[in-house]
mmCIF file of C-alpha atoms in Angstrom:
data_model
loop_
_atom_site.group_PDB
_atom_site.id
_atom_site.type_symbol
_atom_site.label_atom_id
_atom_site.label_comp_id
_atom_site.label_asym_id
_atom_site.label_seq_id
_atom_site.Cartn_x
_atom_site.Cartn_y
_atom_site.Cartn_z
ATOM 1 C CA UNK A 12 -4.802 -4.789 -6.667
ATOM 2 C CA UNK A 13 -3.296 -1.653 -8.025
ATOM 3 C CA UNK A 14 -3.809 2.121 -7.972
ATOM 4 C CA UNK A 15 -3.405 4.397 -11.805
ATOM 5 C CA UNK A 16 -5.517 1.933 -13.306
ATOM 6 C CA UNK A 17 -7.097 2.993 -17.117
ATOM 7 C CA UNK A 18 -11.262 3.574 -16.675
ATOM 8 C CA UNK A 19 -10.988 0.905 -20.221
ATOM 9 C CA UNK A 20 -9.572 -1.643 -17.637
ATOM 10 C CA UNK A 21 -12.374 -0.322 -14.590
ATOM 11 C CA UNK A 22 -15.125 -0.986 -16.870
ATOM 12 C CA UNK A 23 -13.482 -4.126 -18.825
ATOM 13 C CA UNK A 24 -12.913 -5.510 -15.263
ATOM 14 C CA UNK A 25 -16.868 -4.636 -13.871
ATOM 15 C CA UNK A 26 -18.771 -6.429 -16.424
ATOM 16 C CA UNK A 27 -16.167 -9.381 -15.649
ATOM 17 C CA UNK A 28 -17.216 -8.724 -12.386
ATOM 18 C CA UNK A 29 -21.221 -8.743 -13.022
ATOM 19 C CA UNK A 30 -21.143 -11.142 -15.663
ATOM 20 C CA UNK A 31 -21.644 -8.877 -17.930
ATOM 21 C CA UNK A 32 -20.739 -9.529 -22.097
ATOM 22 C CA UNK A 33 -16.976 -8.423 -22.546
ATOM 23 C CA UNK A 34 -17.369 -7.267 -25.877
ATOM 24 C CA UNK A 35 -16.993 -3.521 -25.918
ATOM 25 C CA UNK A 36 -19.333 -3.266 -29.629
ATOM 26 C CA UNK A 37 -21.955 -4.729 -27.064
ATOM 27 C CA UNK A 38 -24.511 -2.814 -24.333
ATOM 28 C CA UNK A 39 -22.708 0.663 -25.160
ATOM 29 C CA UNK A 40 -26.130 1.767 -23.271
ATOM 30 C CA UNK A 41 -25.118 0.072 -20.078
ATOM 31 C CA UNK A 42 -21.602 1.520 -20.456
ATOM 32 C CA UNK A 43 -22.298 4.663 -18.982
ATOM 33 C CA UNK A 44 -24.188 3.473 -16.054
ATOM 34 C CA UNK A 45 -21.175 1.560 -15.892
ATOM 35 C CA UNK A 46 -18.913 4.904 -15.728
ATOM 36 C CA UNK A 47 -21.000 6.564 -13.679
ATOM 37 C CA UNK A 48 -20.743 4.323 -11.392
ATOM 38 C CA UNK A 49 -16.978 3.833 -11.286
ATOM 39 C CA UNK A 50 -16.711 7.679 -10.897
ATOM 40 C CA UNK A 51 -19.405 7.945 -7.919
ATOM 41 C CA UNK A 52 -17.907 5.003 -5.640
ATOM 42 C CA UNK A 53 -14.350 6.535 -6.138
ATOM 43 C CA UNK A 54 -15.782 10.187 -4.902
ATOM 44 C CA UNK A 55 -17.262 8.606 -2.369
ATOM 45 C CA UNK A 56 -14.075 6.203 -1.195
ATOM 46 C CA UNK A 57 -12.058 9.414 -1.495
ATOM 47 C CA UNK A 58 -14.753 11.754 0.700
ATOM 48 C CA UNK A 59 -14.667 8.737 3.315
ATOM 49 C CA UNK A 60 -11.184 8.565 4.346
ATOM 50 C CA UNK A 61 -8.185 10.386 4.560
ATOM 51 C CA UNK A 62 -5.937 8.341 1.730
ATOM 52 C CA UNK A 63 -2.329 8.890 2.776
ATOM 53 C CA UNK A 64 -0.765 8.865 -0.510
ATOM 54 C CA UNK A 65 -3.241 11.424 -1.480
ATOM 55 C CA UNK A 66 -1.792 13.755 0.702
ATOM 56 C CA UNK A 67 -0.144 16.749 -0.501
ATOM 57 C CA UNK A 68 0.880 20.130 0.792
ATOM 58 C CA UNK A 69 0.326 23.535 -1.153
ATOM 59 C CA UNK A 70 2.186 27.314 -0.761
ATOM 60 C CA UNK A 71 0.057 30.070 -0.676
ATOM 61 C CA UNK A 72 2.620 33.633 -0.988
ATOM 62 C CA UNK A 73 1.382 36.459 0.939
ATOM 63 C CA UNK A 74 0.265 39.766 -0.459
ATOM 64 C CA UNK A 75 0.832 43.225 1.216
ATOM 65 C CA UNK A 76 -2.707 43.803 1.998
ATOM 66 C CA UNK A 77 -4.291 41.057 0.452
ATOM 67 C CA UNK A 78 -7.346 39.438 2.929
ATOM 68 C CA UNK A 79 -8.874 36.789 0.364
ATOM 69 C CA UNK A 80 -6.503 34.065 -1.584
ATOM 70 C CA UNK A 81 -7.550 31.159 -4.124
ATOM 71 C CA UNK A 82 -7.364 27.960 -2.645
ATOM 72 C CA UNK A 83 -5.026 25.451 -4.787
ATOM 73 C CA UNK A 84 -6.480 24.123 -7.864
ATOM 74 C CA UNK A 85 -6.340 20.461 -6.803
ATOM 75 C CA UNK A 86 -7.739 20.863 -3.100
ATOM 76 C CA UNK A 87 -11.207 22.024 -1.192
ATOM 77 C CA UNK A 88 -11.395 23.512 1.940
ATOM 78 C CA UNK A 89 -13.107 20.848 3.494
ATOM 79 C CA UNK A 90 -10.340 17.940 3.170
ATOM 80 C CA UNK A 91 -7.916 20.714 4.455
ATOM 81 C CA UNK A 92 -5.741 18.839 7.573
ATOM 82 C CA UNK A 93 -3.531 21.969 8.655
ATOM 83 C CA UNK A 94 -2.433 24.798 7.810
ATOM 84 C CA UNK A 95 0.860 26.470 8.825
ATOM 85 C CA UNK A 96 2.581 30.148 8.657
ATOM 86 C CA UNK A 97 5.950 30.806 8.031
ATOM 87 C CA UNK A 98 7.387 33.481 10.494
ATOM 88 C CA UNK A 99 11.084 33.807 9.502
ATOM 89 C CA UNK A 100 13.053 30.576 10.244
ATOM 90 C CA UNK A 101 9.951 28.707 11.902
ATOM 91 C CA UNK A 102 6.894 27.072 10.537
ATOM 92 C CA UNK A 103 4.215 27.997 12.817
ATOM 93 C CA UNK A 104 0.331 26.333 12.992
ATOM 94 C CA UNK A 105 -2.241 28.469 12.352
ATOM 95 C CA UNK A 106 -5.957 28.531 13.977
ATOM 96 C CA UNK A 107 -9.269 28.039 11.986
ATOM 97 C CA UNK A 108 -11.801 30.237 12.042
ATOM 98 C CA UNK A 109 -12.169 34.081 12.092
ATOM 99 C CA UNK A 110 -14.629 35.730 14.211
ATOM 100 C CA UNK A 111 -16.086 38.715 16.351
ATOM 101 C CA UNK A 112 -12.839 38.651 18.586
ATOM 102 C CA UNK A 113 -10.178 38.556 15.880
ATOM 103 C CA UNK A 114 -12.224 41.477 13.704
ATOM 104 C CA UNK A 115 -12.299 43.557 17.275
ATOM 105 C CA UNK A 116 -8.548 43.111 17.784
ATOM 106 C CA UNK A 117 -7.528 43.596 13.995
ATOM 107 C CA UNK A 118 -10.381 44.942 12.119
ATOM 108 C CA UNK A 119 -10.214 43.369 8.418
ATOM 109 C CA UNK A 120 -13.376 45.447 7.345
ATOM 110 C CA UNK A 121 -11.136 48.631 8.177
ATOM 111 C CA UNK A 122 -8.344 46.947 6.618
ATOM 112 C CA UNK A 123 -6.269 46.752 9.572
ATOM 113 C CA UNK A 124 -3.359 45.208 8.897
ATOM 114 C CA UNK A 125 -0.590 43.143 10.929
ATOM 115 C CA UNK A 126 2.198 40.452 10.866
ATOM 116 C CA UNK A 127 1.823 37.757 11.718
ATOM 117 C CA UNK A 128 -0.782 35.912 10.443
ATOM 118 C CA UNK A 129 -2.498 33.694 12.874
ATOM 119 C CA UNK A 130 -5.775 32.322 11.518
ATOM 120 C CA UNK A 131 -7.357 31.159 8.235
ATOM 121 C CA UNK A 132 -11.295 30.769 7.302
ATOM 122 C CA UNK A 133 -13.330 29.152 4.205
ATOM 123 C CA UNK A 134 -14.603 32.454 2.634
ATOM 124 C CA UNK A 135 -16.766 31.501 -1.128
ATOM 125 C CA UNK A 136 -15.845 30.388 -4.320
ATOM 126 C CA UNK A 137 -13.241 28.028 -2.875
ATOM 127 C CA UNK A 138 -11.224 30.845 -1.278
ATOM 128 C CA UNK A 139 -9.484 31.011 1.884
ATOM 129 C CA UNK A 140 -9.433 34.534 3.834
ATOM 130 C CA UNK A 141 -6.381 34.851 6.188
ATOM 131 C CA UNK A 142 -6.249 37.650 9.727
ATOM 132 C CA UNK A 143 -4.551 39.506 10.142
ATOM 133 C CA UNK A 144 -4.333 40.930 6.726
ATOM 134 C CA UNK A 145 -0.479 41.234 5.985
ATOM 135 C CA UNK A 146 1.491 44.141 6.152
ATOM 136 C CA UNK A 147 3.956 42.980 4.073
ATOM 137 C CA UNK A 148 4.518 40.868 1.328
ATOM 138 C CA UNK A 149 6.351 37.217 0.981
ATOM 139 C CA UNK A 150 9.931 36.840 1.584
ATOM 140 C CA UNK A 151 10.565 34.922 -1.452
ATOM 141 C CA UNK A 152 15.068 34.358 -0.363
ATOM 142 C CA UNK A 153 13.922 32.895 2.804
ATOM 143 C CA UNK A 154 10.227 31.402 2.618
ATOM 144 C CA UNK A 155 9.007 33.929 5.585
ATOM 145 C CA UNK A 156 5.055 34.825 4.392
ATOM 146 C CA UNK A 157 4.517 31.874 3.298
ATOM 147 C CA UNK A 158 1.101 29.983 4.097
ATOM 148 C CA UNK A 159 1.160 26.109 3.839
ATOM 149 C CA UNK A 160 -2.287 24.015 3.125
ATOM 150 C CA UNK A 161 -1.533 20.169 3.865
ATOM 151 C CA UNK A 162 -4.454 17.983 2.674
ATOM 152 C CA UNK A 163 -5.987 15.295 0.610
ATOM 153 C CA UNK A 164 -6.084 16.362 -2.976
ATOM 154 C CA UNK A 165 -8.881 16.326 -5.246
ATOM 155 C CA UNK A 166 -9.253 13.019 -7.569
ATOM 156 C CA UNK A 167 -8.092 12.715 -11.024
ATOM 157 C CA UNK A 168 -10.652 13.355 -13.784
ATOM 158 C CA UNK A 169 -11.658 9.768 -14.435
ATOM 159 C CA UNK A 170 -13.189 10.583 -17.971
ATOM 160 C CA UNK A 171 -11.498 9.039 -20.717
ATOM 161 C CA UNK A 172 -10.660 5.212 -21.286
ATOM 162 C CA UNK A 173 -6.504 6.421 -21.116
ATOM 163 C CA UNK A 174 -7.905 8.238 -17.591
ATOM 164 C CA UNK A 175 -6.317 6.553 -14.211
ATOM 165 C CA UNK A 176 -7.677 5.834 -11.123
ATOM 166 C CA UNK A 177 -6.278 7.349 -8.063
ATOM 167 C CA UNK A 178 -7.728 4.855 -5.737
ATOM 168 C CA UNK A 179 -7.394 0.682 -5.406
ATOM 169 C CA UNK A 180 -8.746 -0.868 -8.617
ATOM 170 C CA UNK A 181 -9.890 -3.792 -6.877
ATOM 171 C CA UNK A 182 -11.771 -1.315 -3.855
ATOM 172 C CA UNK A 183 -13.426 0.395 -6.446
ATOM 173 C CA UNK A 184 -15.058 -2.793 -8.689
ATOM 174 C CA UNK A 185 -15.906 -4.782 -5.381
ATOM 175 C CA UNK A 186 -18.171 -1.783 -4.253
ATOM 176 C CA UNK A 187 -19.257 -0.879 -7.918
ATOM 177 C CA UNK A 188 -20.404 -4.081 -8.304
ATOM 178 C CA UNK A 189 -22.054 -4.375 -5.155
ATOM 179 C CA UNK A 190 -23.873 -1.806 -6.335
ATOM 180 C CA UNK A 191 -24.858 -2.824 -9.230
ATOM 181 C CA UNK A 192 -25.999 -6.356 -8.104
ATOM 182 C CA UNK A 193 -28.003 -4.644 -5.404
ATOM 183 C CA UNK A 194 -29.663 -2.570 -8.111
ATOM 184 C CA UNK A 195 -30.289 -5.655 -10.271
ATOM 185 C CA UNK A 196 -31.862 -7.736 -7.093
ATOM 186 C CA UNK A 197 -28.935 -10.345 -7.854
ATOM 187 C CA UNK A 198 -28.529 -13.087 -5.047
ATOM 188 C CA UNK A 199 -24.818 -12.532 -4.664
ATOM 189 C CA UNK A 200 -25.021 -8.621 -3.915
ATOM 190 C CA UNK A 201 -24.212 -9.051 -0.312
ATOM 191 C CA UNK A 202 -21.696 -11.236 -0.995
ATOM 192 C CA UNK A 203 -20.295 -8.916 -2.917
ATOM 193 C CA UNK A 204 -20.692 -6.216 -0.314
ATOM 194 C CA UNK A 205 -18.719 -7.990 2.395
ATOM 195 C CA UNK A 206 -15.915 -9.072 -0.180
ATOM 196 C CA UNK A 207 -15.447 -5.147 -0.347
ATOM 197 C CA UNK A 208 -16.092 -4.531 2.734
ATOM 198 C CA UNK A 209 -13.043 -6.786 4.136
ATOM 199 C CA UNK A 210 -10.828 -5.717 0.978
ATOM 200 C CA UNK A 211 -11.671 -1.837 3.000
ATOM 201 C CA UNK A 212 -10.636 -2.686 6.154
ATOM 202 C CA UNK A 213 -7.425 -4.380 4.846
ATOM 203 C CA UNK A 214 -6.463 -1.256 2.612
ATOM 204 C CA UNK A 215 -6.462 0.890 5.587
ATOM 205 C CA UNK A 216 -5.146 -1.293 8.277
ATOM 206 C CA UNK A 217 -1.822 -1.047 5.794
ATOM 207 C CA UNK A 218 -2.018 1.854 5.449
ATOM 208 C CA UNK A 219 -2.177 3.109 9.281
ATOM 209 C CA UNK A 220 1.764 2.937 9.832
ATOM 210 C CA UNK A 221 2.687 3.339 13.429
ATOM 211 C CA UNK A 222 5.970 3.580 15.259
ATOM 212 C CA UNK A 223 8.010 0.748 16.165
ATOM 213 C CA UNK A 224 7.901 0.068 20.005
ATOM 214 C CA UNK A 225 11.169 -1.139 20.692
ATOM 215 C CA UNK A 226 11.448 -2.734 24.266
ATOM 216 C CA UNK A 227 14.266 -0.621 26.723
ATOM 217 C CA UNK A 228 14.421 2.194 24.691
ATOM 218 C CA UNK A 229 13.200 5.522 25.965
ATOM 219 C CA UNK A 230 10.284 7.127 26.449
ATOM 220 C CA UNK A 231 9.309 10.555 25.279
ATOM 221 C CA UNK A 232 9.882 12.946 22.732
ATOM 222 C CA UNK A 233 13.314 12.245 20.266
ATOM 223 C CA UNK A 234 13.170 15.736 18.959
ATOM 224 C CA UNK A 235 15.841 17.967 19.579
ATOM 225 C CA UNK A 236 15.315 21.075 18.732
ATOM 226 C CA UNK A 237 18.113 23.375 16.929
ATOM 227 C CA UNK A 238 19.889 26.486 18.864
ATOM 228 C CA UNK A 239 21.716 26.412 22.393
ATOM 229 C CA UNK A 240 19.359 24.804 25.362
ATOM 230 C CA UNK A 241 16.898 26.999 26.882
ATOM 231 C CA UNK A 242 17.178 28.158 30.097
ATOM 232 C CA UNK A 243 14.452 28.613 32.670
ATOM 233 C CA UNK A 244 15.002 31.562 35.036
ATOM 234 C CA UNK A 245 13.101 31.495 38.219
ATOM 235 C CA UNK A 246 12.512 34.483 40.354
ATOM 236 C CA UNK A 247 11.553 34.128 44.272
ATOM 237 C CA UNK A 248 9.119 36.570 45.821
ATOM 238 C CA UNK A 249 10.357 35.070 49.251
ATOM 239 C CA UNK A 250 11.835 37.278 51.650
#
């Protein structure tokens, strides 16, 4: 049970698996359908949960009047988990989704410009549009301008034999077998399902870290922010 295993080992270990011949001179045929389906289970493990260590966060630097940026290279809009603006010293969230309201406040069209930004939207070719457009460009000494994506990254190309997987070796041969078997009208396919199945269920109960709850100790929120404490002042309309 490893991740960054070789696609020589993936397929090595799946005919093992379907008692298949070992011997890589024989059924070069059946080796792609092999592949293929080593590459399609991963894409589909990866598109059906949010692995942690796949996580990754990505600076976009803001353009004086630039509306449209290219997403990252190694992430899609759709596995996008947050996105955040920073306005000086503070990392602020932004909003998703830009609409009739934002366009009447700030009108992008007209190129109506602001600071700060407040809201991001999927716009094509894998681009993200931000509003309000900036009026001013990244503060590269102190960060300010900067737009953070935090996401799951795209998989590895999983090509060549020396290629690595990103995701459980194991996961990915139970279900690729499964597969397979099911394909093949093999007895021992759903078997093989549930085997991969409970393997699933065991990566991501690991993998779902919690805090410790220790008994006594206080409730609420630790955080403390920085700065002197604020102080509420109330005014009475009373008499």
């Amino acid at each position: 049970m490893a991740r960054g295993t070789t696609l020589g080992e993936l397929v090595t270990d799946l005919r093992s698996e379907v008692g298949h011949s070992l011997n890589s001179n024989l059924g070069s045929s059946m080796r792609e359908v092999l592949v293929n389906t080593i590459q399609r289970v991963q894409r589909r493990l990866w598109d059906d949960y949010s692995w942690p260590f796949l996580r990754v966060r990505r600076d976009i630097e803001l353009a004086e009047g630039q509306r449209y940026y290219d997403m990252p290279t190694d992430l899609v809009f759709e596995r996008i988990e947050r996105v955040e603006f920073k306005y000086g010293d503070i990392w602020e969230p932004m909003s998703y989704g830009i609409g009739r309201d934002q366009y009447n406040q700030y009108d992008s069209d007209r190129d109506i410009r602001s600071w700060p930004i407040y809201r991001y939207d999927n716009y094509e070719n894998n681009q993200i549009e931000l509003w309000p457009i900036p009026n001013q460009n990244h503060e590269s000494s102190t960060g300010s301008g900067l737009v953070r994506i935090h996401g799951i990254r795209n998989l590895s190309a999983l090509v060549e034999d020396s290629d690595t997987a990103d995701l459980d070796d194991q996961l990915v041969i139970l279900y690729a077998a499964a597969n397979l078997l099911a394909r093949q009208r093999q007895a021992d396919a759903g078997g093989k399902l549930q085997e991969a199945n409970a393997h699933y269920m065991r990566l991501k109960a690991r993998l779902a870290k919690s805090d410790t709850f220790v008994i006594g100790a206080e409730t609420g929120d630790q955080y403390q922010s920085k700065g002197p404490p604020r102080v509420a002042v109330i005014t009475s309309t009373i008499d």
